[in-house]
Amino acid sequence: MAQSFSPANSLCQWFFWVYRAAGISGASSHSGRRSFLTSLANKGIGVRILASLAGHRSIAVTMKYLDANDDMKRNAVELI
């Protein structure tokens, strides 16, 4: 099977090798996007702003990038 060399695929491969060289296993080209969006969500930035920053037309797509973590849950409960 022939390898595709589109710009997007080349960038994905670049991230793969950068993460591998850094000793980070299981990371992908989307790991940085996920961390960026989740970090902003932790700071209370709304999902519509996050979608705009990510270039997503649908907030449903953006929601797939957000990880609910213990800090987010703790911050939410502390609002009460």
Short mmCIF file of C-alpha atoms in Angstrom, two decimals:
data_model
loop_
_atom_site.label_atom_id
_atom_site.label_comp_id
_atom_site.label_asym_id
_atom_site.label_seq_id
_atom_site.Cartn_x
_atom_site.Cartn_y
_atom_site.Cartn_z
CA MET A 1 0.00 0.00 0.00
CA ALA A 2 1.41 3.38 -1.01
CA GLN A 3 2.09 5.95 1.70
CA SER A 4 0.23 9.24 1.33
CA PHE A 5 2.39 12.36 1.48
CA SER A 6 -0.22 15.08 1.84
CA PRO A 7 0.75 18.10 3.98
CA ALA A 8 -1.66 16.97 6.73
CA ASN A 9 -0.24 13.45 6.75
CA SER A 10 3.32 14.79 6.78
CA LEU A 11 2.49 16.96 9.80
CA CYS A 12 0.92 13.99 11.61
CA GLN A 13 4.07 11.97 10.97
CA TRP A 14 6.24 14.84 12.18
CA PHE A 15 4.32 15.00 15.49
CA PHE A 16 4.58 11.21 15.84
CA TRP A 17 8.39 11.36 15.60
CA VAL A 18 8.69 14.44 17.84
CA TYR A 19 6.61 12.80 20.57
CA ARG A 20 8.52 9.55 20.16
CA ALA A 21 11.89 11.34 20.40
CA ALA A 22 10.66 13.04 23.57
CA GLY A 23 9.76 9.65 25.07
CA ILE A 24 6.02 10.34 25.04
CA SER A 25 4.13 7.22 24.05
CA GLY A 26 0.56 7.18 22.83
CA ALA A 27 0.54 10.84 21.78
CA SER A 28 -0.78 11.97 18.42
CA SER A 29 -0.95 15.13 16.37
CA HIS A 30 -4.19 15.93 18.19
CA SER A 31 -2.68 15.63 21.67
CA GLY A 32 -1.61 19.29 21.69
CA ARG A 33 -5.04 20.42 20.50
CA ARG A 34 -6.70 18.31 23.20
CA SER A 35 -4.41 19.72 25.91
CA PHE A 36 -4.90 23.30 24.67
CA LEU A 37 -8.69 23.06 24.60
CA THR A 38 -8.96 21.19 27.90
CA SER A 39 -6.66 23.71 29.59
CA LEU A 40 -8.85 26.59 28.44
CA ALA A 41 -12.01 24.72 29.46
CA ASN A 42 -10.47 24.29 32.95
CA LYS A 43 -10.22 28.07 33.10
CA GLY A 44 -13.91 28.49 32.34
CA ILE A 45 -13.72 29.36 28.64
CA GLY A 46 -17.03 28.53 26.96
CA VAL A 47 -17.36 25.77 24.39
CA ARG A 48 -18.34 28.18 21.60
CA ILE A 49 -15.09 30.10 22.05
CA LEU A 50 -13.17 26.82 22.18
CA ALA A 51 -14.84 25.67 18.95
CA SER A 52 -13.92 28.94 17.28
CA LEU A 53 -10.29 28.69 18.41
CA ALA A 54 -10.11 25.09 17.17
CA GLY A 55 -11.72 25.97 13.85
CA HIS A 56 -14.64 23.62 14.44
CA ARG A 57 -18.02 24.40 12.91
CA SER A 58 -19.79 22.18 15.41
CA ILE A 59 -19.41 22.30 19.18
CA ALA A 60 -20.13 18.56 19.15
CA VAL A 61 -16.73 18.07 17.49
CA THR A 62 -15.07 20.33 20.07
CA MET A 63 -16.65 18.38 22.92
CA LYS A 64 -14.82 15.26 21.73
CA TYR A 65 -11.53 17.02 22.45
CA LEU A 66 -12.37 17.92 26.04
CA ASP A 67 -11.43 15.60 28.86
CA ALA A 68 -13.37 15.86 32.10
CA ASN A 69 -10.75 15.56 34.82
CA ASP A 70 -10.72 15.78 38.60
CA ASP A 71 -9.71 19.46 38.58
CA MET A 72 -12.66 20.37 36.37
CA LYS A 73 -15.07 18.43 38.59
CA ARG A 74 -13.62 19.95 41.76
CA ASN A 75 -13.86 23.50 40.33
CA ALA A 76 -17.47 22.87 39.30
CA VAL A 77 -18.47 21.63 42.76
CA GLU A 78 -16.68 24.53 44.46
CA LEU A 79 -19.00 26.94 42.61
CA ILE A 80 -21.87 25.84 44.84
#
